[in-house]
mmCIF file with all atom_site columns, C-alpha atoms in Angstrom:
data_model
loop_
_atom_site.group_PDB
_atom_site.id
_atom_site.type_symbol
_atom_site.label_atom_id
_atom_site.label_alt_id
_atom_site.label_comp_id
_atom_site.label_asym_id
_atom_site.label_entity_id
_atom_site.label_seq_id
_atom_site.pdbx_PDB_ins_code
_atom_site.Cartn_x
_atom_site.Cartn_y
_atom_site.Cartn_z
_atom_site.occupancy
_atom_site.B_iso_or_equiv
_atom_site.pdbx_formal_charge
_atom_site.auth_seq_id
_atom_site.auth_comp_id
_atom_site.auth_asym_id
_atom_site.auth_atom_id
_atom_site.pdbx_PDB_model_num
ATOM 1   C CA . MET A 1 1   ? 3.321   63.562 12.527 1.00 0.00 ? 1   MET A CA 1
ATOM 2   C CA . ALA A 1 2   ? 4.194   59.883 11.900 1.00 0.00 ? 2   ALA A CA 1
ATOM 3   C CA . GLU A 1 3   ? 5.211   58.081 14.936 1.00 0.00 ? 3   GLU A CA 1
ATOM 4   C CA . ASN A 1 4   ? 8.999   57.286 14.335 1.00 0.00 ? 4   ASN A CA 1
ATOM 5   C CA . PHE A 1 5   ? 10.344  53.245 15.890 1.00 0.00 ? 5   PHE A CA 1
ATOM 6   C CA . GLY A 1 6   ? 13.624  54.608 15.818 1.00 0.00 ? 6   GLY A CA 1
ATOM 7   C CA . TRP A 1 7   ? 15.143  52.192 13.309 1.00 0.00 ? 7   TRP A CA 1
ATOM 8   C CA . PRO A 1 8   ? 17.937  52.078 12.209 1.00 0.00 ? 8   PRO A CA 1
ATOM 9   C CA . CYS A 1 9   ? 19.171  54.308 14.867 1.00 0.00 ? 9   CYS A CA 1
ATOM 10  C CA . TYR A 1 10  ? 17.629  51.975 18.136 1.00 0.00 ? 10  TYR A CA 1
ATOM 11  C CA . GLU A 1 11  ? 17.353  48.267 18.049 1.00 0.00 ? 11  GLU A CA 1
ATOM 12  C CA . GLY A 1 12  ? 15.262  48.268 20.234 1.00 0.00 ? 12  GLY A CA 1
ATOM 13  C CA . ASN A 1 13  ? 15.219  50.895 23.415 1.00 0.00 ? 13  ASN A CA 1
ATOM 14  C CA . SER A 1 14  ? 19.112  51.072 23.173 1.00 0.00 ? 14  SER A CA 1
ATOM 15  C CA . ARG A 1 15  ? 21.374  53.060 20.529 1.00 0.00 ? 15  ARG A CA 1
ATOM 16  C CA . GLN A 1 16  ? 22.313  50.736 17.347 1.00 0.00 ? 16  GLN A CA 1
ATOM 17  C CA . PRO A 1 17  ? 26.207  51.607 17.571 1.00 0.00 ? 17  PRO A CA 1
ATOM 18  C CA . SER A 1 18  ? 27.110  50.784 14.220 1.00 0.00 ? 18  SER A CA 1
ATOM 19  C CA . TYR A 1 19  ? 24.767  54.335 13.377 1.00 0.00 ? 19  TYR A CA 1
ATOM 20  C CA . ASP A 1 20  ? 24.991  56.343 16.472 1.00 0.00 ? 20  ASP A CA 1
ATOM 21  C CA . GLY A 1 21  ? 29.046  56.239 15.225 1.00 0.00 ? 21  GLY A CA 1
ATOM 22  C CA . LEU A 1 22  ? 27.473  57.870 11.755 1.00 0.00 ? 22  LEU A CA 1
ATOM 23  C CA . ASN A 1 23  ? 26.183  60.480 13.379 1.00 0.00 ? 23  ASN A CA 1
ATOM 24  C CA . ILE A 1 24  ? 23.566  60.987 11.000 1.00 0.00 ? 24  ILE A CA 1
ATOM 25  C CA . ASP A 1 25  ? 21.192  64.097 11.478 1.00 0.00 ? 25  ASP A CA 1
ATOM 26  C CA . LEU A 1 26  ? 18.379  61.588 11.980 1.00 0.00 ? 26  LEU A CA 1
ATOM 27  C CA . CYS A 1 27  ? 19.304  59.721 15.045 1.00 0.00 ? 27  CYS A CA 1
ATOM 28  C CA . GLU A 1 28  ? 21.221  62.576 16.549 1.00 0.00 ? 28  GLU A CA 1
ATOM 29  C CA . GLY A 1 29  ? 18.066  64.413 16.653 1.00 0.00 ? 29  GLY A CA 1
ATOM 30  C CA . LEU A 1 30  ? 16.247  61.022 17.829 1.00 0.00 ? 30  LEU A CA 1
ATOM 31  C CA . TYR A 1 31  ? 19.568  60.815 20.668 1.00 0.00 ? 31  TYR A CA 1
ATOM 32  C CA . ASN A 1 32  ? 19.848  64.705 22.006 1.00 0.00 ? 32  ASN A CA 1
ATOM 33  C CA . GLY A 1 33  ? 16.163  65.008 22.501 1.00 0.00 ? 33  GLY A CA 1
ATOM 34  C CA . SER A 1 34  ? 15.346  67.293 19.713 1.00 0.00 ? 34  SER A CA 1
ATOM 35  C CA . ILE A 1 35  ? 12.673  65.322 18.056 1.00 0.00 ? 35  ILE A CA 1
ATOM 36  C CA . GLN A 1 36  ? 12.635  62.536 20.959 1.00 0.00 ? 36  GLN A CA 1
ATOM 37  C CA . SER A 1 37  ? 8.513   63.004 20.709 1.00 0.00 ? 37  SER A CA 1
ATOM 38  C CA . ALA A 1 38  ? 8.446   61.597 17.533 1.00 0.00 ? 38  ALA A CA 1
ATOM 39  C CA . LEU A 1 39  ? 10.417  57.872 18.681 1.00 0.00 ? 39  LEU A CA 1
ATOM 40  C CA . THR A 1 40  ? 7.957   55.260 19.960 1.00 0.00 ? 40  THR A CA 1
ATOM 41  C CA . LEU A 1 41  ? 9.926   52.860 21.888 1.00 0.00 ? 41  LEU A CA 1
ATOM 42  C CA . PRO A 1 42  ? 8.707   49.284 21.701 1.00 0.00 ? 42  PRO A CA 1
ATOM 43  C CA . TYR A 1 43  ? 6.378   47.359 24.448 1.00 0.00 ? 43  TYR A CA 1
ATOM 44  C CA . LEU A 1 44  ? 9.340   45.078 25.168 1.00 0.00 ? 44  LEU A CA 1
ATOM 45  C CA . ALA A 1 45  ? 12.669  44.506 23.934 1.00 0.00 ? 45  ALA A CA 1
ATOM 46  C CA . ILE A 1 46  ? 14.194  41.227 23.831 1.00 0.00 ? 46  ILE A CA 1
ATOM 47  C CA . SER A 1 47  ? 18.774  41.286 23.601 1.00 0.00 ? 47  SER A CA 1
ATOM 48  C CA . HIS A 1 48  ? 19.631  38.928 20.574 1.00 0.00 ? 48  HIS A CA 1
ATOM 49  C CA . GLY A 1 49  ? 20.431  34.847 22.027 1.00 0.00 ? 49  GLY A CA 1
ATOM 50  C CA . THR A 1 50  ? 17.305  35.617 25.201 1.00 0.00 ? 50  THR A CA 1
ATOM 51  C CA . SER A 1 51  ? 15.178  33.618 25.522 1.00 0.00 ? 51  SER A CA 1
ATOM 52  C CA . LEU A 1 52  ? 11.251  34.530 26.727 1.00 0.00 ? 52  LEU A CA 1
ATOM 53  C CA . THR A 1 53  ? 10.657  31.260 27.657 1.00 0.00 ? 53  THR A CA 1
ATOM 54  C CA . PRO A 1 54  ? 13.994  28.732 28.329 1.00 0.00 ? 54  PRO A CA 1
ATOM 55  C CA . ASN A 1 55  ? 13.788  24.940 27.132 1.00 0.00 ? 55  ASN A CA 1
ATOM 56  C CA . GLU A 1 56  ? 10.263  25.598 25.840 1.00 0.00 ? 56  GLU A CA 1
ATOM 57  C CA . CYS A 1 57  ? 11.132  26.824 22.176 1.00 0.00 ? 57  CYS A CA 1
ATOM 58  C CA . PRO A 1 58  ? 14.579  25.449 20.250 1.00 0.00 ? 58  PRO A CA 1
ATOM 59  C CA . GLY A 1 59  ? 15.938  27.660 18.314 1.00 0.00 ? 59  GLY A CA 1
ATOM 60  C CA . GLY A 1 60  ? 17.950  30.499 19.636 1.00 0.00 ? 60  GLY A CA 1
ATOM 61  C CA . GLY A 1 61  ? 18.913  34.013 17.429 1.00 0.00 ? 61  GLY A CA 1
ATOM 62  C CA . ALA A 1 62  ? 16.390  36.959 17.387 1.00 0.00 ? 62  ALA A CA 1
ATOM 63  C CA . SER A 1 63  ? 14.449  37.800 14.718 1.00 0.00 ? 63  SER A CA 1
ATOM 64  C CA . THR A 1 64  ? 10.601  38.946 14.748 1.00 0.00 ? 64  THR A CA 1
ATOM 65  C CA . SER A 1 65  ? 8.766   37.626 12.346 1.00 0.00 ? 65  SER A CA 1
ATOM 66  C CA . GLY A 1 66  ? 5.351   38.200 12.976 1.00 0.00 ? 66  GLY A CA 1
ATOM 67  C CA . LEU A 1 67  ? 2.803   40.576 15.160 1.00 0.00 ? 67  LEU A CA 1
ATOM 68  C CA . ALA A 1 68  ? -0.745  40.002 15.144 1.00 0.00 ? 68  ALA A CA 1
ATOM 69  C CA . PHE A 1 69  ? -3.665  41.640 17.531 1.00 0.00 ? 69  PHE A CA 1
ATOM 70  C CA . TYR A 1 70  ? -6.728  38.771 19.125 1.00 0.00 ? 70  TYR A CA 1
ATOM 71  C CA . GLU A 1 71  ? -9.979  41.199 19.290 1.00 0.00 ? 71  GLU A CA 1
ATOM 72  C CA . SER A 1 72  ? -12.540 38.133 19.630 1.00 0.00 ? 72  SER A CA 1
ATOM 73  C CA . GLY A 1 73  ? -13.779 35.102 18.478 1.00 0.00 ? 73  GLY A CA 1
ATOM 74  C CA . HIS A 1 74  ? -13.615 31.515 19.368 1.00 0.00 ? 74  HIS A CA 1
ATOM 75  C CA . TYR A 1 75  ? -10.082 32.036 21.839 1.00 0.00 ? 75  TYR A CA 1
ATOM 76  C CA . PRO A 1 76  ? -11.234 31.962 25.672 1.00 0.00 ? 76  PRO A CA 1
ATOM 77  C CA . SER A 1 77  ? -11.420 35.527 27.016 1.00 0.00 ? 77  SER A CA 1
ATOM 78  C CA . ALA A 1 78  ? -8.489  35.665 28.587 1.00 0.00 ? 78  ALA A CA 1
ATOM 79  C CA . TYR A 1 79  ? -6.840  36.019 24.889 1.00 0.00 ? 79  TYR A CA 1
ATOM 80  C CA . GLU A 1 80  ? -9.075  39.728 23.862 1.00 0.00 ? 80  GLU A CA 1
ATOM 81  C CA . ASN A 1 81  ? -6.221  41.963 23.341 1.00 0.00 ? 81  ASN A CA 1
ATOM 82  C CA . ALA A 1 82  ? -3.486  39.736 23.434 1.00 0.00 ? 82  ALA A CA 1
ATOM 83  C CA . LEU A 1 83  ? -0.379  40.203 21.017 1.00 0.00 ? 83  LEU A CA 1
ATOM 84  C CA . PHE A 1 84  ? 0.867   37.559 19.050 1.00 0.00 ? 84  PHE A CA 1
ATOM 85  C CA . PHE A 1 85  ? 4.640   37.655 18.241 1.00 0.00 ? 85  PHE A CA 1
ATOM 86  C CA . ALA A 1 86  ? 6.555   35.235 16.510 1.00 0.00 ? 86  ALA A CA 1
ATOM 87  C CA . ASP A 1 87  ? 10.551  34.882 16.061 1.00 0.00 ? 87  ASP A CA 1
ATOM 88  C CA . TYR A 1 88  ? 11.683  32.826 13.415 1.00 0.00 ? 88  TYR A CA 1
ATOM 89  C CA . SER A 1 89  ? 15.367  31.970 14.758 1.00 0.00 ? 89  SER A CA 1
ATOM 90  C CA . TRP A 1 90  ? 13.513  30.461 18.221 1.00 0.00 ? 90  TRP A CA 1
ATOM 91  C CA . LYS A 1 91  ? 11.114  28.817 16.141 1.00 0.00 ? 91  LYS A CA 1
ATOM 92  C CA . CYS A 1 92  ? 8.279   29.681 18.948 1.00 0.00 ? 92  CYS A CA 1
ATOM 93  C CA . VAL A 1 93  ? 4.956   32.391 19.063 1.00 0.00 ? 93  VAL A CA 1
ATOM 94  C CA . TRP A 1 94  ? 4.421   34.029 22.161 1.00 0.00 ? 94  TRP A CA 1
ATOM 95  C CA . VAL A 1 95  ? 0.890   35.170 23.358 1.00 0.00 ? 95  VAL A CA 1
ATOM 96  C CA . MET A 1 96  ? 1.524   38.794 25.171 1.00 0.00 ? 96  MET A CA 1
ATOM 97  C CA . PHE A 1 97  ? -1.847  39.122 27.106 1.00 0.00 ? 97  PHE A CA 1
ATOM 98  C CA . ALA A 1 98  ? -3.193  42.813 27.608 1.00 0.00 ? 98  ALA A CA 1
ATOM 99  C CA . ASP A 1 99  ? -3.092  44.062 31.185 1.00 0.00 ? 99  ASP A CA 1
ATOM 100 C CA . ALA A 1 100 ? -6.337  45.411 33.084 1.00 0.00 ? 100 ALA A CA 1
ATOM 101 C CA . SER A 1 101 ? -6.187  48.609 30.503 1.00 0.00 ? 101 SER A CA 1
ATOM 102 C CA . GLY A 1 102 ? -6.450  46.655 26.940 1.00 0.00 ? 102 GLY A CA 1
ATOM 103 C CA . ASP A 1 103 ? -2.117  47.236 26.764 1.00 0.00 ? 103 ASP A CA 1
ATOM 104 C CA . PRO A 1 104 ? 0.334   44.110 26.369 1.00 0.00 ? 104 PRO A CA 1
ATOM 105 C CA . ASN A 1 105 ? 1.546   43.838 29.537 1.00 0.00 ? 105 ASN A CA 1
ATOM 106 C CA . THR A 1 106 ? 5.130   42.305 29.559 1.00 0.00 ? 106 THR A CA 1
ATOM 107 C CA . SER A 1 107 ? 5.030   40.923 32.999 1.00 0.00 ? 107 SER A CA 1
ATOM 108 C CA . ASP A 1 108 ? 2.334   38.150 31.682 1.00 0.00 ? 108 ASP A CA 1
ATOM 109 C CA . ILE A 1 109 ? 3.412   36.148 28.131 1.00 0.00 ? 109 ILE A CA 1
ATOM 110 C CA . ASP A 1 110 ? 3.311   32.678 27.339 1.00 0.00 ? 110 ASP A CA 1
ATOM 111 C CA . VAL A 1 111 ? 4.311   30.160 24.210 1.00 0.00 ? 111 VAL A CA 1
ATOM 112 C CA . PHE A 1 112 ? 1.472   29.401 21.966 1.00 0.00 ? 112 PHE A CA 1
ATOM 113 C CA . LEU A 1 113 ? 3.100   27.540 19.921 1.00 0.00 ? 113 LEU A CA 1
ATOM 114 C CA . SER A 1 114 ? 6.452   26.234 19.245 1.00 0.00 ? 114 SER A CA 1
ATOM 115 C CA . SER A 1 115 ? 8.684   24.375 17.266 1.00 0.00 ? 115 SER A CA 1
ATOM 116 C CA . VAL A 1 116 ? 7.561   26.497 13.809 1.00 0.00 ? 116 VAL A CA 1
ATOM 117 C CA . GLY A 1 117 ? 9.632   28.588 11.453 1.00 0.00 ? 117 GLY A CA 1
ATOM 118 C CA . VAL A 1 118 ? 7.286   31.375 11.681 1.00 0.00 ? 118 VAL A CA 1
ATOM 119 C CA . VAL A 1 119 ? 7.282   34.111 9.230  1.00 0.00 ? 119 VAL A CA 1
ATOM 120 C CA . ASP A 1 120 ? 4.025   35.727 8.860  1.00 0.00 ? 120 ASP A CA 1
ATOM 121 C CA . LEU A 1 121 ? 0.781   35.856 11.560 1.00 0.00 ? 121 LEU A CA 1
ATOM 122 C CA . ALA A 1 122 ? -2.343  37.162 11.105 1.00 0.00 ? 122 ALA A CA 1
ATOM 123 C CA . THR A 1 123 ? -6.290  37.134 12.349 1.00 0.00 ? 123 THR A CA 1
ATOM 124 C CA . GLY A 1 124 ? -8.669  36.356 10.271 1.00 0.00 ? 124 GLY A CA 1
ATOM 125 C CA . PRO A 1 125 ? -12.395 37.153 10.170 1.00 0.00 ? 125 PRO A CA 1
ATOM 126 C CA . GLY A 1 126 ? -13.428 35.125 13.021 1.00 0.00 ? 126 GLY A CA 1
ATOM 127 C CA . GLY A 1 127 ? -10.312 35.914 15.028 1.00 0.00 ? 127 GLY A CA 1
ATOM 128 C CA . ASP A 1 128 ? -8.633  32.394 14.791 1.00 0.00 ? 128 ASP A CA 1
ATOM 129 C CA . LEU A 1 129 ? -4.440  32.880 13.971 1.00 0.00 ? 129 LEU A CA 1
ATOM 130 C CA . PHE A 1 130 ? -3.280  32.041 11.304 1.00 0.00 ? 130 PHE A CA 1
ATOM 131 C CA . VAL A 1 131 ? 0.331   31.139 11.026 1.00 0.00 ? 131 VAL A CA 1
ATOM 132 C CA . ALA A 1 132 ? 2.426   31.456 7.424  1.00 0.00 ? 132 ALA A CA 1
ATOM 133 C CA . ASP A 1 133 ? 5.584   27.923 8.640  1.00 0.00 ? 133 ASP A CA 1
ATOM 134 C CA . PHE A 1 134 ? 8.092   28.663 6.497  1.00 0.00 ? 134 PHE A CA 1
ATOM 135 C CA . ASP A 1 135 ? 10.101  25.593 7.149  1.00 0.00 ? 135 ASP A CA 1
ATOM 136 C CA . ALA A 1 136 ? 6.737   23.203 6.838  1.00 0.00 ? 136 ALA A CA 1
ATOM 137 C CA . GLY A 1 137 ? 5.583   25.165 3.559  1.00 0.00 ? 137 GLY A CA 1
ATOM 138 C CA . GLU A 1 138 ? 2.303   25.539 5.134  1.00 0.00 ? 138 GLU A CA 1
ATOM 139 C CA . ILE A 1 139 ? -0.377  27.695 6.418  1.00 0.00 ? 139 ILE A CA 1
ATOM 140 C CA . ILE A 1 140 ? -1.726  26.866 9.349  1.00 0.00 ? 140 ILE A CA 1
ATOM 141 C CA . ARG A 1 141 ? -4.965  27.699 11.185 1.00 0.00 ? 141 ARG A CA 1
ATOM 142 C CA . VAL A 1 142 ? -4.966  27.773 14.785 1.00 0.00 ? 142 VAL A CA 1
ATOM 143 C CA . THR A 1 143 ? -8.835  27.302 16.215 1.00 0.00 ? 143 THR A CA 1
ATOM 144 C CA . HIS A 1 144 ? -9.810  27.181 20.297 1.00 0.00 ? 144 HIS A CA 1
ATOM 145 C CA . PRO A 1 145 ? -12.950 24.920 20.552 1.00 0.00 ? 145 PRO A CA 1
ATOM 146 C CA . SER A 1 146 ? -15.604 26.681 21.696 1.00 0.00 ? 146 SER A CA 1
ATOM 147 C CA . GLY A 1 147 ? -16.486 26.341 25.690 1.00 0.00 ? 147 GLY A CA 1
ATOM 148 C CA . ASN A 1 148 ? -12.990 25.067 26.417 1.00 0.00 ? 148 ASN A CA 1
#
């Protein structure tokens, strides 16, 4: 069975009120637990308008616009198994570092880039992060010098 991330019945970890009121079979099955085993909730849920890092990102709202896992390359070892994620409305890319088991750690998040209108993220063959900046009309390769 394929994973179900809850959309459109859930937004983050909460029921999406507009769909909850429609009593759709799929949503009701997720809500009452009859297909709960298929539901995969997010590692991190952020309310609209809430910043992960107050005063470090210039925007506001909520529009997740890119995800990329870093495995290995020229970045410091702290970035191994890290999850990069972007929000277009906040104009920011964050990095969620991995915990001891290699899973994303919601308590260990830093700003990686700010003031960028990111609409996509990807890691390249060498491990560098590539950012599609819609506002600047650029694809940015984010490199890290070896040994630093």
